[in-house]
Coordinates of C-alpha atoms in Angstrom, one line a residue:
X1 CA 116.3 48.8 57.3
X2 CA 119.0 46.3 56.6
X3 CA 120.7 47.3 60.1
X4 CA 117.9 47.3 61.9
X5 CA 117.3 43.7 60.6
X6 CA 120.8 42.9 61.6
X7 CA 120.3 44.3 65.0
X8 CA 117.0 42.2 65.6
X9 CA 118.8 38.7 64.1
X10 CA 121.3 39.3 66.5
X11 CA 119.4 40.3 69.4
X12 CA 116.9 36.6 68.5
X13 CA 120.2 35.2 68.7
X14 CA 121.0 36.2 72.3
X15 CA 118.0 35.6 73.6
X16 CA 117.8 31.8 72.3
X17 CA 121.1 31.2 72.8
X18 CA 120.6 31.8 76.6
X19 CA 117.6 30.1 76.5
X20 CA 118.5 27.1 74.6
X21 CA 122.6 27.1 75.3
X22 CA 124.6 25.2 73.1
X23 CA 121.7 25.1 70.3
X24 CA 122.6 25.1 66.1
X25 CA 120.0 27.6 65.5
X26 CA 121.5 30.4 68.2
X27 CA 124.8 29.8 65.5
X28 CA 123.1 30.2 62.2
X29 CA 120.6 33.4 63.6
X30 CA 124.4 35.0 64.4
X31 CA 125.9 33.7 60.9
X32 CA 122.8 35.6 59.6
X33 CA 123.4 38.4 61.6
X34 CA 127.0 38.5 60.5
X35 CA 125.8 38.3 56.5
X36 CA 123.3 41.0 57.4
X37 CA 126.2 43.5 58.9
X38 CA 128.3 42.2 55.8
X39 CA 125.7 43.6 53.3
X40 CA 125.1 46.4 55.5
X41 CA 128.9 47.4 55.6
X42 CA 129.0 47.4 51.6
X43 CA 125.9 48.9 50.9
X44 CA 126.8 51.9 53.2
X45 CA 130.8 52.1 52.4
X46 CA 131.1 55.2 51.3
X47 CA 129.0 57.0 53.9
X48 CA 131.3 55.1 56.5
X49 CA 134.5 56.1 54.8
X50 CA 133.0 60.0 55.0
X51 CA 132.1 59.3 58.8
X52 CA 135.3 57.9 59.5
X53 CA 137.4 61.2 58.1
X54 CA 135.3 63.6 60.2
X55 CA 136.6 65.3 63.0
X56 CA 134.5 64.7 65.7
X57 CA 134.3 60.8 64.5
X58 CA 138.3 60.7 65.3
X59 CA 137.8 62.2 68.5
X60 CA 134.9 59.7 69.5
X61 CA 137.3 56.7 68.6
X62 CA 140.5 58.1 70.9
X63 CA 138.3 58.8 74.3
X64 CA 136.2 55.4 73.4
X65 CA 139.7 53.9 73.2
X66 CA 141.1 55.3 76.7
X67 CA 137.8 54.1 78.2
X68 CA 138.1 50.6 77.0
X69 CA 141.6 50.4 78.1
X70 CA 141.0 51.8 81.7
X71 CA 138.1 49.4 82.0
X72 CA 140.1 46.4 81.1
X73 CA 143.3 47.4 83.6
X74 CA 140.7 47.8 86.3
X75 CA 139.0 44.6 85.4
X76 CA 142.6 43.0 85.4
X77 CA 143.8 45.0 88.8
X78 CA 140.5 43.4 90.2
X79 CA 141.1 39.5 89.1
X80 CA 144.4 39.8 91.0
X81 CA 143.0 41.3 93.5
X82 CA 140.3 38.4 94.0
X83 CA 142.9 35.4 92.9
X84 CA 146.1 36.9 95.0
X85 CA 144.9 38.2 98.5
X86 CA 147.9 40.1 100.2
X87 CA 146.8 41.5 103.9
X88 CA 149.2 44.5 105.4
X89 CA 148.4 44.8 109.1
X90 CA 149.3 48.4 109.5
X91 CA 148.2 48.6 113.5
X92 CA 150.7 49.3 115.8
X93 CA 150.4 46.1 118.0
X94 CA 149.5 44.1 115.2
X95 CA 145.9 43.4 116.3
X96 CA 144.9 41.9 112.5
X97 CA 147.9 39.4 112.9
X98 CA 147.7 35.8 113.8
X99 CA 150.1 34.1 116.3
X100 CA 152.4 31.8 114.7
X101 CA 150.8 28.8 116.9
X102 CA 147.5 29.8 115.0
X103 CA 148.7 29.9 111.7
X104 CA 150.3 26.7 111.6
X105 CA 147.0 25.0 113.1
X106 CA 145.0 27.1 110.2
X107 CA 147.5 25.8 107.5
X108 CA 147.2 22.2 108.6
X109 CA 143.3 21.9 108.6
X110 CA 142.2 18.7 106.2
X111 CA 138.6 19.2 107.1
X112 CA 135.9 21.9 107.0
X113 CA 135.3 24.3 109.7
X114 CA 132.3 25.9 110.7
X115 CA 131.7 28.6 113.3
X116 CA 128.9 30.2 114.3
X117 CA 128.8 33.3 116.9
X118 CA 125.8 34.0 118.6
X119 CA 126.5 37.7 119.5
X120 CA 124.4 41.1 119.4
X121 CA 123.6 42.4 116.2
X122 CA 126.1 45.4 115.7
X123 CA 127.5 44.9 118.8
X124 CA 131.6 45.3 119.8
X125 CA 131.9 41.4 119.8
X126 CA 130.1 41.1 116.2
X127 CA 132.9 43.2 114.7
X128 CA 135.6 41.4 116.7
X129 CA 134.1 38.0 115.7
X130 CA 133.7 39.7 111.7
X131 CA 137.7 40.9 112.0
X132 CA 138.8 37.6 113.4
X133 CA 137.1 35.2 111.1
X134 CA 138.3 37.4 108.4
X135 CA 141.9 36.6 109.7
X136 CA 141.6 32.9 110.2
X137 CA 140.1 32.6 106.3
X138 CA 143.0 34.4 104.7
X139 CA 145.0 31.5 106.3
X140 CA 142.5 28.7 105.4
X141 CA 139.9 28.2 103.1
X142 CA 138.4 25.7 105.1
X143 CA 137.1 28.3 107.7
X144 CA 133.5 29.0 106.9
X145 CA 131.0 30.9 109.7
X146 CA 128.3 33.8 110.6
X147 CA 127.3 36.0 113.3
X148 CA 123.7 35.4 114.5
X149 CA 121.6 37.6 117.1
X150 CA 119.9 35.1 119.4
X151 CA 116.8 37.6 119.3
X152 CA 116.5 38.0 115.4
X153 CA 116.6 34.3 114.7
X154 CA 115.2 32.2 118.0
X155 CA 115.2 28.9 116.1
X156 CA 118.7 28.7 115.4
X157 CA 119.5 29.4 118.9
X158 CA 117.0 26.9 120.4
X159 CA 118.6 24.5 117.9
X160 CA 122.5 25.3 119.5
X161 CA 120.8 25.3 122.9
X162 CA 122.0 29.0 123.5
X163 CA 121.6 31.0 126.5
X164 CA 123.9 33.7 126.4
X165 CA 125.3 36.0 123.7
X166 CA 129.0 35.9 123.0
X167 CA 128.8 32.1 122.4
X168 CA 131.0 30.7 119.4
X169 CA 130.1 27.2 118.1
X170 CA 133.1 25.2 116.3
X171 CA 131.9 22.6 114.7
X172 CA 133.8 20.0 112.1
X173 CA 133.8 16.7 111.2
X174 CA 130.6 15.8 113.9
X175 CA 132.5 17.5 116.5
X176 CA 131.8 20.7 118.0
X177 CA 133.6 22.9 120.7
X178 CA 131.6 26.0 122.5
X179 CA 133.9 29.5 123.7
X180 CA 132.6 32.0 125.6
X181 CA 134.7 35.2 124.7
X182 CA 135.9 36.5 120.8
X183 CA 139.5 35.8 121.0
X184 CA 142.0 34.3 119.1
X185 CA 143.7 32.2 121.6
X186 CA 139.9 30.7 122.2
X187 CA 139.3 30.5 118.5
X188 CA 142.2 28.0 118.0
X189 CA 142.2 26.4 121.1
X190 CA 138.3 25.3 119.4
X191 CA 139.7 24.3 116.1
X192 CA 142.4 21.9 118.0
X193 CA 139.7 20.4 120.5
X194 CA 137.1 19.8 116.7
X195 CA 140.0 18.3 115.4
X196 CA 141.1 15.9 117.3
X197 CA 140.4 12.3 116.5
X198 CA 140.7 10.7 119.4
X199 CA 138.1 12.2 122.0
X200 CA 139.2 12.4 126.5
X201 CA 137.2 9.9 128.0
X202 CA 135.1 11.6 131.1
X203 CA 133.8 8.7 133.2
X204 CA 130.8 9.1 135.7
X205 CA 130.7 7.0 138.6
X206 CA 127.2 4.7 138.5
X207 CA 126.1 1.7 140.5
X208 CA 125.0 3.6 143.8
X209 CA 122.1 5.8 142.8
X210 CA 123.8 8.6 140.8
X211 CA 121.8 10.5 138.4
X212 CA 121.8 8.3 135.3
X213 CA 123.3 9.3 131.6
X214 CA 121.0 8.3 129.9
X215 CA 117.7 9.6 132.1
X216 CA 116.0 12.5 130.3
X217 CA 113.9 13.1 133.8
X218 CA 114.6 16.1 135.8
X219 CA 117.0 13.8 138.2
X220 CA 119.2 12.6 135.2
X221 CA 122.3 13.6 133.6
X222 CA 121.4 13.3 130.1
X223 CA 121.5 16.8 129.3
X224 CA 124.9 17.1 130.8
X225 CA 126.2 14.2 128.9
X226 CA 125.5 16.0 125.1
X227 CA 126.9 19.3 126.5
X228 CA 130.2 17.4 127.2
X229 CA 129.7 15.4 124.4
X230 CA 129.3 18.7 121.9
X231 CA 132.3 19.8 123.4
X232 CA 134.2 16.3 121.9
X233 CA 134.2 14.1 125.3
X234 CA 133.6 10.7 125.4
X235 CA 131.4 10.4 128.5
X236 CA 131.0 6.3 129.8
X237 CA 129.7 5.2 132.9
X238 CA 132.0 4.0 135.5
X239 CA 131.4 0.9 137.5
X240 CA 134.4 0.7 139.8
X241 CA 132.3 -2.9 141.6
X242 CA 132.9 -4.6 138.6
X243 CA 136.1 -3.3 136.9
X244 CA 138.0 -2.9 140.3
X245 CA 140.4 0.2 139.0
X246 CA 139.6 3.5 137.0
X247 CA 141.1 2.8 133.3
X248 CA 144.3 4.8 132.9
X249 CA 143.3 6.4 129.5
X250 CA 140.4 8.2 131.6
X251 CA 140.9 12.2 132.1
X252 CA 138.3 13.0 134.7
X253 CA 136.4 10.7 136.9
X254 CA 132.6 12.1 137.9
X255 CA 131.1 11.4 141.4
X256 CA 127.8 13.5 141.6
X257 CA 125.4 12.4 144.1
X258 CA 126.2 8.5 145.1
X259 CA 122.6 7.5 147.3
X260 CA 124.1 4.3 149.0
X261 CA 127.9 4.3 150.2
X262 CA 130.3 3.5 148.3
X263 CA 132.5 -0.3 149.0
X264 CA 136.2 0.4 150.7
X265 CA 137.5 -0.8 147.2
X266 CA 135.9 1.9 145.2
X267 CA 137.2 4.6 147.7
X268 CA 140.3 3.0 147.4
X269 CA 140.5 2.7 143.4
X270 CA 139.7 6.3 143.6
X271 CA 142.0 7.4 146.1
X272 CA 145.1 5.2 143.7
X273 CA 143.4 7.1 140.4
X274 CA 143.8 10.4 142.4
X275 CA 147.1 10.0 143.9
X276 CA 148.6 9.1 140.3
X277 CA 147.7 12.2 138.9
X278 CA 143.8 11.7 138.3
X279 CA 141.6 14.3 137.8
X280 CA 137.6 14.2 139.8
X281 CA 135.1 16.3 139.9
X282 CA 133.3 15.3 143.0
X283 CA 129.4 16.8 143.8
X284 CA 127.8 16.2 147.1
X285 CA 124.9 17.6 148.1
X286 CA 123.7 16.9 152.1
X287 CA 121.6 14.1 153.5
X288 CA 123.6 11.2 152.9
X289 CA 127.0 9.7 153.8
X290 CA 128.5 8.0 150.8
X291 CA 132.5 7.5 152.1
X292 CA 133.5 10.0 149.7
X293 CA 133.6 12.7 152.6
X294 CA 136.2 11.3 154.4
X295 CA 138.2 10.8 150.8
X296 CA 138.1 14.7 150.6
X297 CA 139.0 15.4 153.8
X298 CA 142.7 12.8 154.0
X299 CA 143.4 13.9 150.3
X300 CA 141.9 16.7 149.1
X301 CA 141.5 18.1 152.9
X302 CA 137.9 19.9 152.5
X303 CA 135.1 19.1 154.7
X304 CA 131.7 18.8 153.6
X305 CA 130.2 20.3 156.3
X306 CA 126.4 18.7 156.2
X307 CA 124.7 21.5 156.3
X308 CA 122.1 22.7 154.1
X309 CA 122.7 26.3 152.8
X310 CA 120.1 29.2 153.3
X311 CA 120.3 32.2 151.6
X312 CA 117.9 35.3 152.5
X313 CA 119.3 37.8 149.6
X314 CA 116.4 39.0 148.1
X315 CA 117.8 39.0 144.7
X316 CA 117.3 34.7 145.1
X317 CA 114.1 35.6 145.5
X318 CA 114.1 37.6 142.4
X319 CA 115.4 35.2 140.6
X320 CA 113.0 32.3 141.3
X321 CA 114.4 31.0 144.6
X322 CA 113.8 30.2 147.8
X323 CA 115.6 30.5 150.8
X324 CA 117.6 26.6 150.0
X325 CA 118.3 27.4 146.6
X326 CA 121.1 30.6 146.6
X327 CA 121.7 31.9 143.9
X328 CA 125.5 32.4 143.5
X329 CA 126.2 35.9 141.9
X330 CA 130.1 35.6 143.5
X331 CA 133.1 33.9 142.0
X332 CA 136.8 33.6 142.4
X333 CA 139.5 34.4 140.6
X334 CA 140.0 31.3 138.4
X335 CA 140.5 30.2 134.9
X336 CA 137.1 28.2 135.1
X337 CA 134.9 31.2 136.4
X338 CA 136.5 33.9 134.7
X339 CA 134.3 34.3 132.4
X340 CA 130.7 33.1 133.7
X341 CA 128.7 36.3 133.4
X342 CA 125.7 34.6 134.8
X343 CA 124.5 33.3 138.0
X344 CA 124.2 30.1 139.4
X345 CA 121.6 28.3 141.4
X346 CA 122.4 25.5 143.8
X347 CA 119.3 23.7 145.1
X348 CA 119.8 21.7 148.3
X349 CA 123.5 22.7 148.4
X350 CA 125.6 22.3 151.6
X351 CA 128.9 24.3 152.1
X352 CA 132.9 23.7 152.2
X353 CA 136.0 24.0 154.4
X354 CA 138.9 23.5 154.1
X355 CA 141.4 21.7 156.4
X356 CA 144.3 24.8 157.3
X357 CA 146.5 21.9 158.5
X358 CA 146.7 21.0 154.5
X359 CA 147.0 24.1 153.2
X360 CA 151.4 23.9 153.5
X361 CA 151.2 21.1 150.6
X362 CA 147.2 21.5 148.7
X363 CA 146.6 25.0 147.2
X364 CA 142.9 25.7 148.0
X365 CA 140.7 28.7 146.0
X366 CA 137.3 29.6 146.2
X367 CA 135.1 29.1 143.0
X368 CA 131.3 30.1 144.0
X369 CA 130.6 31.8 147.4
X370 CA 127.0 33.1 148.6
X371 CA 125.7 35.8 149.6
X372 CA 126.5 37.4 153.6
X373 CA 122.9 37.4 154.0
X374 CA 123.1 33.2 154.1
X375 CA 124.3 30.6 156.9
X376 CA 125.0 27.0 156.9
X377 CA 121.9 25.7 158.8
X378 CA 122.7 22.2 160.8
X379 CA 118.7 21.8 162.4
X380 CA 115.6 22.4 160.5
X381 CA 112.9 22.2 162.7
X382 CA 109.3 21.8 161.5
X383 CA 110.3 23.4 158.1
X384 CA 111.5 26.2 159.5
X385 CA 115.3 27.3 159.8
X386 CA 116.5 29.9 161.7
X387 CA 120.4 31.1 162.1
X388 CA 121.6 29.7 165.6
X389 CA 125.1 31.5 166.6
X390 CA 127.1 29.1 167.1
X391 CA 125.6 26.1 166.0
X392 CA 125.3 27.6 162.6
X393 CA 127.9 28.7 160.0
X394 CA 127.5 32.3 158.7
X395 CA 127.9 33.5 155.2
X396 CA 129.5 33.8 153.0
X397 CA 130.3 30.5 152.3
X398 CA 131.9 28.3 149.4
X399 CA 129.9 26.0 147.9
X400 CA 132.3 25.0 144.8
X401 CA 136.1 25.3 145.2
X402 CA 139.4 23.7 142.8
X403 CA 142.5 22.0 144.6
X404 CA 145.4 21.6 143.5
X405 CA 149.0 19.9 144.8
X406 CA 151.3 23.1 145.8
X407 CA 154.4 21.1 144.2
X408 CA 154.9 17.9 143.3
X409 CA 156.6 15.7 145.1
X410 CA 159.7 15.1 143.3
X411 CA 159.8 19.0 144.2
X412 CA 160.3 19.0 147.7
X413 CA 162.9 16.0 147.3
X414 CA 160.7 13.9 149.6
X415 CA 159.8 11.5 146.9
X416 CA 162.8 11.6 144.2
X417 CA 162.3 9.6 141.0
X418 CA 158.6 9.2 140.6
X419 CA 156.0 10.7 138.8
X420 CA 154.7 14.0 140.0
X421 CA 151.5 13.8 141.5
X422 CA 149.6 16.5 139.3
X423 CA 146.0 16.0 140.4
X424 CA 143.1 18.1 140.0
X425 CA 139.9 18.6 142.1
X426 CA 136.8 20.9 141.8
X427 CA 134.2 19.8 144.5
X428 CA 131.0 21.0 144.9
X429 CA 128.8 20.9 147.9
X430 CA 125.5 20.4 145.2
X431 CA 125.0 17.8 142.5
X432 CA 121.6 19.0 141.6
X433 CA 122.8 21.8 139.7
X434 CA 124.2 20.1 137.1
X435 CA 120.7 17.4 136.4
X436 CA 118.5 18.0 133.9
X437 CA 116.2 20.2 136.0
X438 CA 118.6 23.2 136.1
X439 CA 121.2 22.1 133.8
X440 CA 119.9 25.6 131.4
X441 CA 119.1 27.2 134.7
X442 CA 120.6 30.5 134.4
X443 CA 124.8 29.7 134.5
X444 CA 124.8 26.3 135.8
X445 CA 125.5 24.5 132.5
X446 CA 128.5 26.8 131.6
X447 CA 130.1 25.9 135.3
X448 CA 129.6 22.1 134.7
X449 CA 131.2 22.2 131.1
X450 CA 134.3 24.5 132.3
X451 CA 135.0 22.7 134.8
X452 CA 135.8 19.6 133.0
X453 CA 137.6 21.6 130.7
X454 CA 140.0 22.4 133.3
X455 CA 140.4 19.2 135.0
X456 CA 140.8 18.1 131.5
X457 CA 143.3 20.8 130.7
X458 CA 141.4 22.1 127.8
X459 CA 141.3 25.0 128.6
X460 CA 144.8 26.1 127.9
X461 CA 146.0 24.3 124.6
X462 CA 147.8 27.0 123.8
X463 CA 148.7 30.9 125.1
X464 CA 148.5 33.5 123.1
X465 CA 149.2 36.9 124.7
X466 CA 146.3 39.3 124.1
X467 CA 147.1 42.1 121.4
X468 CA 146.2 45.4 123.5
X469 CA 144.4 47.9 121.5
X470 CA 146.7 51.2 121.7
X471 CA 144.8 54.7 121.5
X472 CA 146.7 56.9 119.6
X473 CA 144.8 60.7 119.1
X474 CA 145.7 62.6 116.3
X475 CA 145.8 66.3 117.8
X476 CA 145.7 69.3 115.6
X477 CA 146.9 72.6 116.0
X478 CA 144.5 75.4 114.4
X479 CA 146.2 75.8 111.9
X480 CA 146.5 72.3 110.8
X481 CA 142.7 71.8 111.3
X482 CA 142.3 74.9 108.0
X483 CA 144.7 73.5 105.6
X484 CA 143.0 70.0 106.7
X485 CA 139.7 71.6 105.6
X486 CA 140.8 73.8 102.7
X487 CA 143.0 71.4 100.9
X488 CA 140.5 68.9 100.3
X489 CA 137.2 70.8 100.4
X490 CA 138.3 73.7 98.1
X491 CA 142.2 73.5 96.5
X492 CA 142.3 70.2 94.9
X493 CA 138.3 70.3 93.6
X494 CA 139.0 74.0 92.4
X495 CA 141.9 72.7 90.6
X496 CA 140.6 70.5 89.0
X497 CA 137.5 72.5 88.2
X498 CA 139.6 75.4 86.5
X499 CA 141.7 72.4 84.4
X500 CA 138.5 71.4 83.0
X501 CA 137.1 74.5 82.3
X502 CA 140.6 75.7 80.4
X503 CA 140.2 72.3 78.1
X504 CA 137.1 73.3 77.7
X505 CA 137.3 77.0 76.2
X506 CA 140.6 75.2 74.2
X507 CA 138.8 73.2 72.8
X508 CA 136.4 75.5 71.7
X509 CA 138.5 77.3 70.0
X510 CA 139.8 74.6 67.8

């Protein structure tokens, strides 16, 4: 009676004491409980001396004894397992290894870091996003993040404005960078672009009927402004009739869609910004002559054509076109379309050429052409448009292309002792693609955004050669394959199994 007393004091002292922490009564129910197992103890001293001499009593205390001291040395191995992580990348082309660049951006974070990838639910890229963030959080604590199917949880992808799987989100300290691609080289090139303080300012040219930043209307460029704001730009509106220059501390310069033409100074303030190394996205659709045509053709030497682009491919149709809105399923081979997966739709587009005499000293490539089944048509008549040989231009054609000087001046020797002229162009023969209309139309965003990137030389903060997965079979003989399945299937567990059955019968004999 007097330990079953004890056991219920103590038990009433457990339970208050988590229920009432830190409580005197929780103390004085054990220092009863202790008095109890006290008088217990005494009253019962010579049956426990009896118990304690017998046999199997000895025997109890030495495996209870091996069992407590196992448990403790794999509660120990397991604390310095949790406080001291130690990583051995075993792989042959070290594939769970960070990049030295990488580490030292990890080992210099001050803020926290989150990332978010928006991938398919046990997909390839959902283990290559769970390995990699793995990595980067044995380097830095302040790396925090989840993978999230689009299709299980709908909200949280509205809320990111996703439209694609395999989209990462970095976000830290208000700013947030998007990749398009589980890599590492991506990874950190978002942790460098969250982290910096001081954001690239993108300027869009306004004063002449562009689509405003701050219009949330189809016709605006609202939406376009937070996607390059997410991404850590600082996007201002330019008015070259008032300030006279482009502000050197700009990295891009925006011309989409000017409706009235532009003064001889503001072609000329662009033309100084581009010859000093400026960077200028420039989107024209056709209908209008804004003097930024014949600026493309003396510097950058393309030729909006004035045209209007018609594309019969069904697959437009398909896709919720009509015949002047193609739907570009064709890209070159460039650093900003590498890796659009989707297609883009250009409404009201008009189609490029370039100049051949220009092509000695401007490297020209092709970013989105249409289809063969399209033409550049120069007459509609009554609606209608028809493809006239010879009048009209026949597919495929570009409608977005990058430039780029061949070599810089000081190069050729032709201009010794200044500053090379390291300019950038992507023109586009469309500026509706990028409004708030079709902005989230199929790929158009993602062209918009990467674009800038590259005129704003984001998109290469650092190289990091890809790690190549290597394939290494293990091939087995015949003979192999049985002492593969005998050794563990039936040796070592009948070993084992006649060892225990010996100790047994032994110890039956004692």
């Amino acid at each position: 009676m007097i330990g079953v007393a004890t056991l219920g004091v103590a038990g009433v002292g457990v339970a208050v004491d988590f229920t009432f922490p830190g409580r005197w009564y929780a103390l004085a129910l054990y220092g009863a409980a202790a008095v109890l197992a006290a008088l217990w103890a005494g009253i019962s001293r010579r049956a426990l001396i009896a118990w304690s001499r017998q046999r199997s009593t000895r025997m109890g205390a030495h495996s209870a004894l091996l069992i407590t001291v196992v448990a403790v040395v794999l509660v120990l191995l397991n604390i310095l397992a949790f406080r001291h992580d130690a990583r051995l990348d075993l792989s042959q082309t070290g594939a769970f290894t960070l990049a030295p660049q990488s580490v030292k951006i990890l080992e210099s974070l001050e803020d926290e870091v989150k990332v978010t990838a928006f991938v398919q639910k046990g997909g390839e890229s959902e283990i290559k996003f769970r390995d990699l963030l793995g990595t980067y959080r044995h380097y830095s604590s302040k790396i925090s993040g989840e993978p999230i199917d689009p299709d299980a949880r709908p909200a949280a992808a509205k809320q990111y404005g996703i439209t694609q799987y395999d989209t990462i989100v970095v976000e830290s300290g208000g700013q947030e960078a998007r990749i398009r691609s589980v890599s590492e080289q991506e990874l950190t090139n978002a942790l460098i672009r969250v982290r910096k303080k001081d954001k690239k300012r993108i300027a869009v040219l306004d004063g002449h009927g562009e689509p405003s930043l701050t219009d949330t209307d189809a016709n605006g460029f609202s939406q376009a402004k937070d996607a390059l704001e997410r991404q850590g730009y600082e996007v201002t509106s330019l008015l070259l009739a008032q300030t006279g220059t482009v502000d050197p501390g700009t990295t891009a310069v925006i011309v989409a869609d000017p409706q009235r033409p532009l003064l001889s100074q503001e072609t000329s303030a662009l033309k100084t910004y581009l010859s000093g190394g400026g960077r200028l996205l420039l989107l024209l659709g056709p209908g209008q002559h804004t003097g930024m045509e014949e600026l493309a053709v003396q510097q950058l030497g393309v030729t909006f054509r004035g045209d209007t682009v018609i594309d019969a491919d069904p697959f437009s149709r398909l896709a919720g076109g009509d015949y002047t809105r193609p739907i570009v399923r064709t890209y070159g081979d460039h650093e900003i379309v590498r890796d659009l997966r989707l297609a883009t739709a250009f409404p009201l587009a008009q189609s490029l050429a370039f100049q051949t005499s220009k092509a000695a000293d401007i490297e020209y490539r092709a970013l989105a052409l249409t289809t063969q089944d399209s033409w550049g048509e120069t007459q509609i008549v009554g609606g209608k448009a028809r493809f006239d040989a010879g009048q009209d231009t026949q597919g495929p054609l570009d409608l977005a292309a990058v430039l780029t000087p061949k070599a810089p001046p000081t190069e050729r020797g032709d201009d010794a002792g200044t500053k090379p002229a390291a300019w950038r162009a992507v023109v586009v023969g469309n500026a509706r693609f990028a409004t708030n209309g079709f902005f989230n139309m199929l790929g158009n965003g993602d062209l918009l955004t990467a674009s800038i990137n590259w005129l704003a030389e984001d998109e290469d903060l650092i190289a990091i050669r890809p790690k190549e997965a290597s394939s290494s079979p293990l091939i087995l003989t015949a003979g192999q394959q049985r002492i593969v399945f005998w050794m563990p299937v039936v040796l070592v567990p009948g070993v084992i199994a006649a060892y225990g059955l010996g100790m047994w019968r032994r110890r039956r004999r004692l």
